[in-house]
Coordinates of C-alpha atoms and ligand atoms in Angstrom, one line a residue:
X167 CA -66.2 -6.3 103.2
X168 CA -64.5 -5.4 100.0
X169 CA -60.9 -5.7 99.7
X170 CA -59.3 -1.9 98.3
X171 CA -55.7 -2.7 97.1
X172 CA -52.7 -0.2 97.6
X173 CA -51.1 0.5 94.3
X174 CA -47.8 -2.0 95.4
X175 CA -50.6 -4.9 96.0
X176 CA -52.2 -4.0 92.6
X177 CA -48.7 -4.6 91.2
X178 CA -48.0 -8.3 92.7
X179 CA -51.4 -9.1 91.7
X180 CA -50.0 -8.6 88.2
X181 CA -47.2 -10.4 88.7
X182 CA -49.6 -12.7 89.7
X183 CA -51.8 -12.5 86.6
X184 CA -48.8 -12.3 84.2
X185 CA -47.9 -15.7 85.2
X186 CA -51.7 -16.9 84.7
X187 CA -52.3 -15.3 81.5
X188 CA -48.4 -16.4 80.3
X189 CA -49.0 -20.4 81.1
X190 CA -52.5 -20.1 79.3
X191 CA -50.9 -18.5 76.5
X192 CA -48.7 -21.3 76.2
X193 CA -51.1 -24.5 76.5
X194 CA -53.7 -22.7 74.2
X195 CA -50.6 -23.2 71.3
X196 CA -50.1 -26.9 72.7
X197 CA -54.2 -27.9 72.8
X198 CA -54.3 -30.0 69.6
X199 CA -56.2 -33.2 68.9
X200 CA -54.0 -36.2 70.4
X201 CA -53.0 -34.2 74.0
X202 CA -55.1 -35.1 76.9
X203 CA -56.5 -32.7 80.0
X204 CA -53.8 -34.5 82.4
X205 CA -50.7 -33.3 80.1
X206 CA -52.1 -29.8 80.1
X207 CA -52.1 -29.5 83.3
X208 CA -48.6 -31.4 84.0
X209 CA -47.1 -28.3 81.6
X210 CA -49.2 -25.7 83.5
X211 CA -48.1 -26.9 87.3
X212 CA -44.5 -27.2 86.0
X213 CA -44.4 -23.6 84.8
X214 CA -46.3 -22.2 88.0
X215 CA -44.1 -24.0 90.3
X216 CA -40.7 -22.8 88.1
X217 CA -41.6 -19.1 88.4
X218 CA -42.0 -19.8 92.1
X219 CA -45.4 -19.9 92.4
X220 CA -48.3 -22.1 94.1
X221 CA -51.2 -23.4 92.2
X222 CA -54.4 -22.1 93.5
X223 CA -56.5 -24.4 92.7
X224 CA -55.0 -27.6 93.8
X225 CA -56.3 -28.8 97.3
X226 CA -58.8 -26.2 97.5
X227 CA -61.9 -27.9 98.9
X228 CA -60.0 -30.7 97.7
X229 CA -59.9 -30.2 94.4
X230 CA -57.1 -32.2 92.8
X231 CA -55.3 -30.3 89.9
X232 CA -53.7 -27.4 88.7
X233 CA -56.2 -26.5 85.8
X234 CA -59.8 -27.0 85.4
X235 CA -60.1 -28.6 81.6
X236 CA -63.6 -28.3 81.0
X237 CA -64.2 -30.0 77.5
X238 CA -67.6 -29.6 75.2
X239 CA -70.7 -29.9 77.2
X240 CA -68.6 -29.2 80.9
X241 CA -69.3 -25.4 82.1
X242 CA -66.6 -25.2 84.9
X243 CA -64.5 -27.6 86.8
X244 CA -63.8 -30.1 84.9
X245 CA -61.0 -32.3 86.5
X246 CA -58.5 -33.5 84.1
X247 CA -58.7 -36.6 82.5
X248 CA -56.6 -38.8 80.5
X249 CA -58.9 -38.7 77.6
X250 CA -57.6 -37.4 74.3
X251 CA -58.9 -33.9 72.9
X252 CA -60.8 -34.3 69.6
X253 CA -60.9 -32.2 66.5
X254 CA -63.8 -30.3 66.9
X255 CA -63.6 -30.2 70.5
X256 CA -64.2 -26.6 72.6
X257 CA -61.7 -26.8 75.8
X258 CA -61.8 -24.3 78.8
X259 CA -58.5 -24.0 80.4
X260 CA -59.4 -22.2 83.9
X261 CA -56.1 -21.7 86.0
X262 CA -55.3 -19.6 89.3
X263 CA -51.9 -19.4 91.1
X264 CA -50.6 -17.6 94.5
X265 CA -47.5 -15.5 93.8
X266 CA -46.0 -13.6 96.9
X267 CA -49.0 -14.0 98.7
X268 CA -51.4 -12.7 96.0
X269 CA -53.7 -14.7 93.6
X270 CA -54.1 -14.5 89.9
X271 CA -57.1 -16.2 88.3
X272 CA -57.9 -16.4 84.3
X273 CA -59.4 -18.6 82.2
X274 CA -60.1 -19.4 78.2
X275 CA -61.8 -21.3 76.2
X276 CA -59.8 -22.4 72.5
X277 CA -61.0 -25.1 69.9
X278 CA -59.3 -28.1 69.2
X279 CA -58.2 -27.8 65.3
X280 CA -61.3 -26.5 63.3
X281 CA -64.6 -26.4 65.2
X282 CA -68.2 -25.8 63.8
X283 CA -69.6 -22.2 63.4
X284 CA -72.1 -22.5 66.3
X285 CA -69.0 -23.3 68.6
X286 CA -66.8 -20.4 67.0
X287 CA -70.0 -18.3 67.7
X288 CA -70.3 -19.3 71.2
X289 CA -66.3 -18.1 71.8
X290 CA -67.0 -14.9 70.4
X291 CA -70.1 -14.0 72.2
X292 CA -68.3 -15.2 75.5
X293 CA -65.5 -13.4 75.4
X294 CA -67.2 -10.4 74.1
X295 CA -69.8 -10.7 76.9
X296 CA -66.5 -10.3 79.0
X297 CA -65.4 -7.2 77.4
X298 CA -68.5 -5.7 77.9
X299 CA -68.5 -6.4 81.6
X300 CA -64.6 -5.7 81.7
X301 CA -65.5 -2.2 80.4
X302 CA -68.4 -1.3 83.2
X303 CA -65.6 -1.9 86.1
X304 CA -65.0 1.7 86.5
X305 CA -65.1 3.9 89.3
X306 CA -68.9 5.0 90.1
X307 CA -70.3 2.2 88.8
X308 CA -71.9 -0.8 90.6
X309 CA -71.5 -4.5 90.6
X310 CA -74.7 -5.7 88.9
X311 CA -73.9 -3.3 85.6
X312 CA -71.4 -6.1 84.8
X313 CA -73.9 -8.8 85.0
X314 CA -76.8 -6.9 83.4
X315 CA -73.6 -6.1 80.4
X316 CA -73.0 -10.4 80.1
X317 CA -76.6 -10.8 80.1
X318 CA -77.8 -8.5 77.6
X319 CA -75.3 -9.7 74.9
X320 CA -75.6 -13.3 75.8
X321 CA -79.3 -13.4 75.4
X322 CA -79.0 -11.2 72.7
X323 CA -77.3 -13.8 70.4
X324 CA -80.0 -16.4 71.7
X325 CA -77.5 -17.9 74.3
X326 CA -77.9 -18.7 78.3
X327 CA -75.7 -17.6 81.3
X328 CA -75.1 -19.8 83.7
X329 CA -76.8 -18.7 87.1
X330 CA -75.0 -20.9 89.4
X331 CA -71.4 -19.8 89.6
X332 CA -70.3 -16.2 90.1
X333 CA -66.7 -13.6 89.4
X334 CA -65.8 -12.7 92.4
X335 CA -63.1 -9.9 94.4
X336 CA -59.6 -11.5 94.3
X337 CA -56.4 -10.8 96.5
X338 CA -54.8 -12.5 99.1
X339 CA -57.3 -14.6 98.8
X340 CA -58.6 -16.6 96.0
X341 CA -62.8 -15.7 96.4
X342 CA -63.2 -12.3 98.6
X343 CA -66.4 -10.4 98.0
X344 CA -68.1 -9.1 96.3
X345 CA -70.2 -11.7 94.2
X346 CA -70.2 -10.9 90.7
X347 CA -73.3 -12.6 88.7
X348 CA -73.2 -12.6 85.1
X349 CA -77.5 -11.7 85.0
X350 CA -78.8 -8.8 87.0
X351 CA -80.5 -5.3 87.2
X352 CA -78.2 -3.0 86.6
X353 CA -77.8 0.1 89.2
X354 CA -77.5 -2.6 91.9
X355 CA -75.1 -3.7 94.9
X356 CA -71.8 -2.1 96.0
X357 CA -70.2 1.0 94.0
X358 CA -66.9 0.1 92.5
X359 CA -63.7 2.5 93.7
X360 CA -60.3 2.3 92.8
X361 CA -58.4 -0.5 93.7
X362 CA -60.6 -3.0 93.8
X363 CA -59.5 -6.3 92.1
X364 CA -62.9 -8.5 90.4
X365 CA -62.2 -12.1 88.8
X366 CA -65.1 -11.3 86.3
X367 CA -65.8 -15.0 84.4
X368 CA -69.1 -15.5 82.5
X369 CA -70.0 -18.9 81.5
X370 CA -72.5 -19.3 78.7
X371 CA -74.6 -22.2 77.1
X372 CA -75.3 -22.8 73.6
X373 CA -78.8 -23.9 75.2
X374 CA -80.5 -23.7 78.1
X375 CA -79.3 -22.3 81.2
X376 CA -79.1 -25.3 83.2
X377 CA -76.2 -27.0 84.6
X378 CA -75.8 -30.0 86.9
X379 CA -72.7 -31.4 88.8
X380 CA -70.8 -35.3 88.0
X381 CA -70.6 -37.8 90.2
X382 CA -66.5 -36.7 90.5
X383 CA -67.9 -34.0 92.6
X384 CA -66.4 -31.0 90.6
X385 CA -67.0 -30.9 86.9
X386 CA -70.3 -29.2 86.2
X387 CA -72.2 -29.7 83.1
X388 CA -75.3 -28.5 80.7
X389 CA -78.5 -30.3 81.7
X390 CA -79.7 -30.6 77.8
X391 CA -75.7 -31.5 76.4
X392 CA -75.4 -28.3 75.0
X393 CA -72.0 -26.7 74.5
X394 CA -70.2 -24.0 77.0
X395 CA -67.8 -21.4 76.8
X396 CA -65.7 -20.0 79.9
X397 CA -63.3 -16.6 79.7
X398 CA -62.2 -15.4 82.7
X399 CA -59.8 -12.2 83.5
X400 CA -58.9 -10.9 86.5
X401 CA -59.2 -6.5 86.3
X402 CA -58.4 -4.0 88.8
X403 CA -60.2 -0.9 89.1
X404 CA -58.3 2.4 88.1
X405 CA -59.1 5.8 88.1
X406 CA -58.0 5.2 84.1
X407 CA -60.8 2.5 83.7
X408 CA -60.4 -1.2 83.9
X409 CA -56.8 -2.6 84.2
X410 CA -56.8 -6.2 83.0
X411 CA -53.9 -8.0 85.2
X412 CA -54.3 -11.4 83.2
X413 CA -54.1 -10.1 79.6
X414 CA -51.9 -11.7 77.3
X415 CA -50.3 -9.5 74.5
Ligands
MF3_119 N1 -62.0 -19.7 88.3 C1 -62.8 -20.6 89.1 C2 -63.2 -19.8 90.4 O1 -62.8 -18.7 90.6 C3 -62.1 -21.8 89.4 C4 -62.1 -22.3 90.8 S1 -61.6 -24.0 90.7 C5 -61.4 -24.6 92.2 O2 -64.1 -20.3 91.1 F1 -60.9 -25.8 92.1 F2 -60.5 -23.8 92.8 F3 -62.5 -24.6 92.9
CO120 CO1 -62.3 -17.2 89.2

């Protein structure tokens, strides 16, 4: 069943959000070559816990911090490490929280001082594949359109999306349904209405489509070493069009 928010949840999931989007606002200004994945996410559990929140993340299934840092080659999940960031480096910072019983989820994927062309290319096609998905979460249409939107840009720009993790419905809880691929046929599974709250986070591959999981249990890579990008954002449905609760302006 899909969760359909009142307007007053809609609002604490902003709060929510707000907090998300305003923590990864701030470590994308302190990501520079010398920090390490472990003092990013000191910063961002510090700032969750001081606006009175919970991070999301941490325990879930076990999984033991408040960020994912995934750096270079990792797709999602990537636990943070003590390593230092690189120049060069492509780093996605994934973060969710629980704020007055509601959950905010974002993510975003930033260079490390200057990076190549083909890894500036990769950010822009991500978070434009985003944007294009962002824009089909309107009342009346269904939940593949986004999918079929990442898909046909990604693929345009000789990319892959990742098959093997999904966006999902957000609320009071951190995953509620429905799915949300980033491939499909369009014209497919549940009509979106207002109120409904999707966590819509392509993940695309320089290369091949194909990812495979560490021994750590969490951090998931690209089979062939390629480099991946990650933008999440977490949009309610409006009868204005799509309301993203994790922007940062
Ligand atoms: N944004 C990701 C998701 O929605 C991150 C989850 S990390 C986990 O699945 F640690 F909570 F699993
Ligand atoms: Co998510």
């Amino acid at each position: 069943m899909i969760v359909c928010k009142s307007p007053e949840e809609v609002a604490k999931m902003r709060a929510a959000n707000a907090l998300v989007a305003g923590v990864l606002g701030e470590l994308r200004e302190v990501v520079k070559p010398g920090i390490t994945a472990q003092e990013l996410d000191a910063v961002a559990e510090m700032r969750v816990r001081e606006a009175g929140a919970t991070p999301a993340f941490k325990g879930y299934h076990g999984y033991p911090a408040t960020l994912c840092v995934s750096i270079n080659d990792a797709v999602v999940h990537g636990i943070p490490s003590p390593r230092k960031l690189v120049e060069g480096d492509i780093v996605s910072l994934d973060m969710g929280v629980v704020l007055d019983g509601y959950y905010g989820d974002s993510a975003v994927t930033v260079g490390v001082g200057t990076i190549s062309d083909a890894a500036a290319e990769l950010l822009d096609v991500t978070r434009d594949a985003l944007h294009l998905a962002i824009d089909c979460a309107r009342v009346g249409r269904r939940v593949s359109d986004l999918g079929y939107a990442v898909q046909t840009h990604v693929e345009s720009r000789g990319f892959s999306v990742v098959r093997e993790f999904v966006g999902h419905g957000i609320g009071t809880q951190l995953h509620e349904e429905p799915q949300i691929p980033n491939y499909g046929t369009p014209g497919r599974g549940p009509y979106l209405k207002e109120g409904m709250v999707l966590a819509i986070e392509p993940m695309v591959n320089a290369g091949r489509a194909a990812v495979r999981v560490l021994d750590d249990g969490w951090t998931a890579v690209t089979v062939d070493g390629s480099l991946s990008a990650h933008f999440e954002h977490s949009v309610a449905v409006s009868k204005d069009g799509p309301v993203i609760l994790s922007r940062l302006d």
